[in-house]
Amino acid sequence: MDLSPFERVGIIGLGAVGGSVALAAKRRWPSVRITACDPAPISHEAVAQGLVAALVTTPAELAACDLIIIATPIPAVPGVIGQVSHASLGALVVDAASTKRIVMDAAGASRLAFVGGHPVVATNGVGLGAARADLFDGRPWLLVSSGRADEAREAMLATFIVGLGARPEWTDAVTHDRVMAHVSHAPHVVSVALKAATGVSSPESTPELTNDWDGIVETNADCIADALTALAAKLPESAETLMGTPMVRDIFHRAAALKARK
């Protein structure tokens, strides 16, 4: 069995995504050594079960790692980038946040060899208990170059992501945030607004998930607003318009055609 491109991996935030990285990495490369930085009590269980080799309390203690993955909620990512940079760690650093401009701005102000990352997945719950080894299988993992990591390490990262089961795809921060606003963030806002309008509660919503979406909206509000404005311009203004024109049917047909081209 071949070795992982990175034999010593540090994961900051051992939740659903960070835990899934650990599980997927162990599935592909059983010998990879994973160190977690997470204060949650369940992280100690991960050590006891052998998923994580060591548990530390600060990013500075990840000095032995050659890859560090920041899998914290979005609002915490810039601060973690600052901590890792202050510790002068030599590892390649990648995040897993759902918006990228705020992350790349923080990375640009740091001294890190950094690549922005976003595994485009839907987790069923929060925390390590929601982690799955197959979470990334067949899913896109979007990457944004900061210009601070050399091509060799960027290629190693892409190989590592393929080993986790995902498909690495390169983009830029602005395009990423704009596209995600249209295909994910704005639709979620509309869904929540419709539920609120009908008074229907969402049983799958938890405070943790709500906080995650608060971070997404806070860091991508302008792109989400643009997407909602574009959506509003396409919708019929009244029931009569909806019933009397093929507008909505045409929207579905165009969406189906776009999906077929992928």
Short mmCIF file of C-alpha atoms in Angstrom, two decimals:
data_model
loop_
_atom_site.label_atom_id
_atom_site.label_comp_id
_atom_site.label_asym_id
_atom_site.label_seq_id
_atom_site.Cartn_x
_atom_site.Cartn_y
_atom_site.Cartn_z
CA MET A 1 0.00 0.00 0.00
CA ASP A 2 1.36 3.44 -0.93
CA LEU A 3 2.03 6.09 1.67
CA SER A 4 0.05 9.26 2.23
CA PRO A 5 1.52 12.39 0.63
CA PHE A 6 1.44 13.78 4.17
CA GLU A 7 2.35 11.31 6.89
CA ARG A 8 1.69 13.64 9.84
CA VAL A 9 -1.63 15.42 9.62
CA GLY A 10 -2.96 17.93 12.14
CA ILE A 11 -6.70 18.64 12.29
CA ILE A 12 -7.93 21.74 14.10
CA GLY A 13 -11.60 21.13 14.86
CA LEU A 14 -12.49 17.44 15.08
CA GLY A 15 -16.15 17.84 14.19
CA ALA A 16 -18.20 16.38 11.36
CA VAL A 17 -15.83 17.54 8.61
CA GLY A 18 -12.55 17.27 10.52
CA GLY A 19 -13.55 13.88 11.89
CA SER A 20 -14.50 12.70 8.40
CA VAL A 21 -11.06 13.74 7.15
CA ALA A 22 -9.51 11.61 9.88
CA LEU A 23 -11.73 8.62 9.10
CA ALA A 24 -11.22 8.90 5.34
CA ALA A 25 -7.44 9.30 5.72
CA LYS A 26 -7.24 6.24 7.98
CA ARG A 27 -9.37 4.28 5.53
CA ARG A 28 -6.95 5.08 2.68
CA TRP A 29 -3.66 5.16 4.60
CA PRO A 30 -3.88 3.27 7.93
CA SER A 31 -0.34 4.35 8.87
CA VAL A 32 -1.01 8.10 8.66
CA ARG A 33 -0.49 9.82 12.02
CA ILE A 34 -3.25 12.26 12.92
CA THR A 35 -2.99 14.83 15.70
CA ALA A 36 -6.17 16.66 16.70
CA CYS A 37 -6.48 20.10 18.24
CA ASP A 38 -9.95 20.27 19.77
CA PRO A 39 -11.14 20.87 23.35
CA ALA A 40 -14.32 18.77 23.00
CA PRO A 41 -14.44 15.75 25.36
CA ILE A 42 -15.30 13.41 22.49
CA SER A 43 -11.84 14.05 21.06
CA HIS A 44 -10.41 11.95 23.89
CA GLU A 45 -12.58 9.08 22.68
CA ALA A 46 -11.05 9.47 19.25
CA VAL A 47 -7.63 8.95 20.83
CA ALA A 48 -8.83 5.92 22.78
CA GLN A 49 -10.28 4.40 19.60
CA GLY A 50 -7.05 4.92 17.66
CA LEU A 51 -8.48 7.38 15.15
CA VAL A 52 -6.25 10.13 16.50
CA ALA A 53 -2.71 9.47 17.68
CA ALA A 54 -2.47 12.53 19.90
CA LEU A 55 -4.62 15.37 21.19
CA VAL A 56 -3.23 18.88 21.75
CA THR A 57 -4.75 22.10 23.02
CA THR A 58 -3.07 24.78 20.88
CA PRO A 59 -2.14 25.03 17.19
CA ALA A 60 1.48 25.67 18.18
CA GLU A 61 1.68 22.04 19.31
CA LEU A 62 1.21 20.86 15.71
CA ALA A 63 4.81 21.70 14.83
CA ALA A 64 5.57 18.09 13.84
CA CYS A 65 2.79 17.99 11.23
CA ASP A 66 3.42 18.46 7.52
CA LEU A 67 -0.26 19.19 6.74
CA ILE A 68 -2.66 21.14 8.97
CA ILE A 69 -6.38 21.23 8.20
CA ILE A 70 -8.48 23.95 9.81
CA ALA A 71 -12.01 22.57 10.15
CA THR A 72 -13.49 25.05 12.61
CA PRO A 73 -16.66 27.13 12.08
CA ILE A 74 -16.12 29.96 9.58
CA PRO A 75 -15.95 32.87 12.08
CA ALA A 76 -13.07 31.15 13.90
CA VAL A 77 -10.95 30.43 10.83
CA PRO A 78 -9.17 33.84 10.48
CA GLY A 79 -8.18 33.73 14.15
CA VAL A 80 -6.85 30.19 13.84
CA ILE A 81 -4.86 31.21 10.75
CA GLY A 82 -3.32 33.98 12.85
CA GLN A 83 -2.43 31.52 15.64
CA VAL A 84 -0.81 29.06 13.25
CA SER A 85 1.10 31.86 11.54
CA HIS A 86 2.29 33.27 14.88
CA ALA A 87 3.62 29.83 15.80
CA SER A 88 5.77 29.87 12.63
CA LEU A 89 4.77 26.35 11.65
CA GLY A 90 6.23 25.02 8.42
CA ALA A 91 3.31 22.80 7.44
CA LEU A 92 1.07 23.30 4.44
CA VAL A 93 -2.17 24.72 5.83
CA VAL A 94 -5.63 24.27 4.29
CA ASP A 95 -9.05 25.20 5.62
CA ALA A 96 -12.49 23.67 4.98
CA ALA A 97 -14.73 26.74 5.24
CA SER A 98 -17.80 27.25 3.04
CA THR A 99 -16.83 30.82 2.10
CA LYS A 100 -13.41 31.79 0.87
CA ARG A 101 -12.84 35.55 0.59
CA ILE A 102 -12.54 36.17 4.34
CA VAL A 103 -10.27 33.14 4.65
CA MET A 104 -7.97 34.13 1.80
CA ASP A 105 -7.71 37.68 3.16
CA ALA A 106 -6.54 36.28 6.49
CA ALA A 107 -4.14 33.90 4.78
CA GLY A 108 -2.73 36.75 2.69
CA ALA A 109 -1.87 38.63 5.87
CA SER A 110 -0.09 35.59 7.31
CA ARG A 111 3.25 33.92 6.66
CA LEU A 112 1.73 30.53 5.92
CA ALA A 113 2.05 28.18 2.98
CA PHE A 114 -1.72 28.17 2.60
CA VAL A 115 -4.36 26.77 0.26
CA GLY A 116 -8.04 27.62 0.68
CA GLY A 117 -10.29 24.58 0.64
CA HIS A 118 -13.98 23.72 0.66
CA PRO A 119 -15.23 20.13 0.58
CA VAL A 120 -18.70 20.51 -0.93
CA VAL A 121 -20.57 18.04 1.26
CA ALA A 122 -23.70 17.91 3.36
CA THR A 123 -23.19 16.62 6.88
CA ASN A 124 -25.99 14.91 8.75
CA GLY A 125 -25.55 16.49 12.14
CA VAL A 126 -22.64 18.15 13.92
CA GLY A 127 -19.66 17.00 15.94
CA LEU A 128 -17.44 13.97 15.66
CA GLY A 129 -20.45 11.68 16.00
CA ALA A 130 -21.64 12.87 12.57
CA ALA A 131 -18.31 12.09 10.88
CA ARG A 132 -18.21 9.46 8.11
CA ALA A 133 -15.31 7.89 6.23
CA ASP A 134 -17.30 8.12 2.97
CA LEU A 135 -18.42 11.74 3.37
CA PHE A 136 -16.19 13.00 0.55
CA ASP A 137 -16.62 10.10 -1.88
CA GLY A 138 -17.30 11.49 -5.36
CA ARG A 139 -17.77 15.03 -4.05
CA PRO A 140 -15.98 18.18 -5.26
CA TRP A 141 -13.32 19.66 -3.01
CA LEU A 142 -12.78 23.24 -4.16
CA LEU A 143 -9.30 24.72 -3.79
CA VAL A 144 -8.06 28.32 -3.93
CA SER A 145 -4.36 29.05 -4.32
CA SER A 146 -2.87 31.79 -2.17
CA GLY A 147 0.36 31.88 -4.15
CA ARG A 148 2.21 31.02 -0.92
CA ALA A 149 2.48 27.25 -1.47
CA ASP A 150 4.75 25.83 -4.16
CA GLU A 151 3.33 23.73 -6.97
CA ALA A 152 4.79 20.52 -5.54
CA ARG A 153 2.90 20.86 -2.27
CA GLU A 154 -0.29 21.94 -4.04
CA ALA A 155 0.00 18.76 -6.11
CA MET A 156 0.54 16.71 -2.94
CA LEU A 157 -2.60 18.26 -1.46
CA ALA A 158 -4.61 17.34 -4.55
CA THR A 159 -3.34 13.76 -4.29
CA PHE A 160 -4.29 13.66 -0.60
CA ILE A 161 -7.80 14.90 -1.40
CA VAL A 162 -8.22 12.24 -4.09
CA GLY A 163 -7.16 9.69 -1.47
CA LEU A 164 -10.00 10.92 0.76
CA GLY A 165 -12.40 10.10 -2.09
CA ALA A 166 -13.05 13.64 -3.33
CA ARG A 167 -12.42 15.47 -6.62
CA PRO A 168 -10.07 18.48 -6.25
CA GLU A 169 -11.10 21.46 -8.40
CA TRP A 170 -9.29 24.81 -8.50
CA THR A 171 -11.09 28.15 -8.48
CA ASP A 172 -10.64 31.65 -7.04
CA ALA A 173 -12.18 33.12 -3.90
CA VAL A 174 -14.56 35.56 -5.61
CA THR A 175 -15.88 32.99 -8.09
CA HIS A 176 -16.25 30.46 -5.29
CA ASP A 177 -18.32 32.73 -3.09
CA ARG A 178 -20.48 33.94 -5.96
CA VAL A 179 -21.24 30.44 -7.23
CA MET A 180 -21.90 29.02 -3.77
CA ALA A 181 -24.27 31.92 -3.07
CA HIS A 182 -26.35 30.94 -6.10
CA VAL A 183 -26.32 27.16 -5.75
CA SER A 184 -26.33 26.73 -1.97
CA HIS A 185 -26.43 29.78 0.28
CA ALA A 186 -29.35 31.70 -1.28
CA PRO A 187 -31.49 28.55 -1.69
CA HIS A 188 -30.96 27.79 1.99
CA VAL A 189 -31.98 31.34 2.97
CA VAL A 190 -35.13 31.02 0.84
CA SER A 191 -35.96 27.63 2.39
CA VAL A 192 -35.57 28.97 5.92
CA ALA A 193 -37.63 32.07 5.08
CA LEU A 194 -40.46 29.94 3.65
CA LYS A 195 -40.50 27.76 6.75
CA ALA A 196 -40.56 30.86 8.94
CA ALA A 197 -43.43 32.30 6.90
CA THR A 198 -45.54 29.16 7.40
CA GLY A 199 -44.60 28.73 11.03
CA VAL A 200 -43.19 25.26 10.34
CA SER A 201 -40.25 24.36 12.55
CA SER A 202 -37.20 22.56 11.15
CA PRO A 203 -36.52 19.42 13.19
CA GLU A 204 -33.06 18.98 11.66
CA SER A 205 -31.95 22.44 12.76
CA THR A 206 -29.70 22.65 15.81
CA PRO A 207 -27.97 25.62 17.48
CA GLU A 208 -24.67 24.40 16.02
CA LEU A 209 -26.04 24.23 12.47
CA THR A 210 -27.67 27.63 12.93
CA ASN A 211 -24.32 29.06 14.01
CA ASP A 212 -22.66 27.54 10.93
CA TRP A 213 -25.20 29.24 8.67
CA ASP A 214 -24.86 32.50 10.58
CA GLY A 215 -21.17 32.39 9.67
CA ILE A 216 -21.92 31.70 6.01
CA VAL A 217 -24.41 34.55 5.75
CA GLU A 218 -22.16 36.94 7.65
CA THR A 219 -19.17 36.28 5.38
CA ASN A 220 -21.02 36.06 2.05
CA ALA A 221 -23.93 38.47 2.50
CA ASP A 222 -23.22 40.54 -0.62
CA CYS A 223 -23.14 37.54 -2.96
CA ILE A 224 -26.23 36.04 -1.33
CA ALA A 225 -28.09 39.35 -1.75
CA ASP A 226 -27.12 39.43 -5.43
CA ALA A 227 -28.37 35.87 -5.87
CA LEU A 228 -31.68 36.66 -4.17
CA THR A 229 -32.11 39.76 -6.35
CA ALA A 230 -31.51 37.68 -9.47
CA LEU A 231 -33.99 35.08 -8.23
CA ALA A 232 -36.66 37.69 -7.51
CA ALA A 233 -36.31 39.06 -11.04
CA LYS A 234 -37.07 35.62 -12.47
CA LEU A 235 -40.14 34.84 -10.39
CA PRO A 236 -43.75 35.70 -11.35
CA GLU A 237 -45.22 38.63 -9.43
CA SER A 238 -48.69 37.16 -8.90
CA ALA A 239 -50.69 33.95 -8.99
CA GLU A 240 -52.28 35.08 -12.24
CA THR A 241 -48.88 35.47 -13.85
CA LEU A 242 -47.82 32.07 -12.55
CA MET A 243 -50.91 30.37 -13.98
CA GLY A 244 -50.99 32.26 -17.25
CA THR A 245 -47.43 31.97 -18.48
CA PRO A 246 -44.87 29.19 -18.94
CA MET A 247 -42.38 31.17 -16.82
CA VAL A 248 -41.85 28.64 -14.03
CA ARG A 249 -41.90 25.71 -16.46
CA ASP A 250 -39.21 27.43 -18.52
CA ILE A 251 -37.09 27.97 -15.41
CA PHE A 252 -37.23 24.24 -14.64
CA HIS A 253 -36.35 23.37 -18.23
CA ARG A 254 -33.35 25.70 -18.22
CA ALA A 255 -32.17 24.26 -14.90
CA ALA A 256 -32.48 20.72 -16.28
CA ALA A 257 -30.48 21.68 -19.36
CA LEU A 258 -27.71 23.17 -17.22
CA LYS A 259 -27.57 20.03 -15.08
CA ALA A 260 -27.38 17.82 -18.19
CA ARG A 261 -24.29 19.73 -19.39
CA LYS A 262 -22.30 18.90 -16.24
#
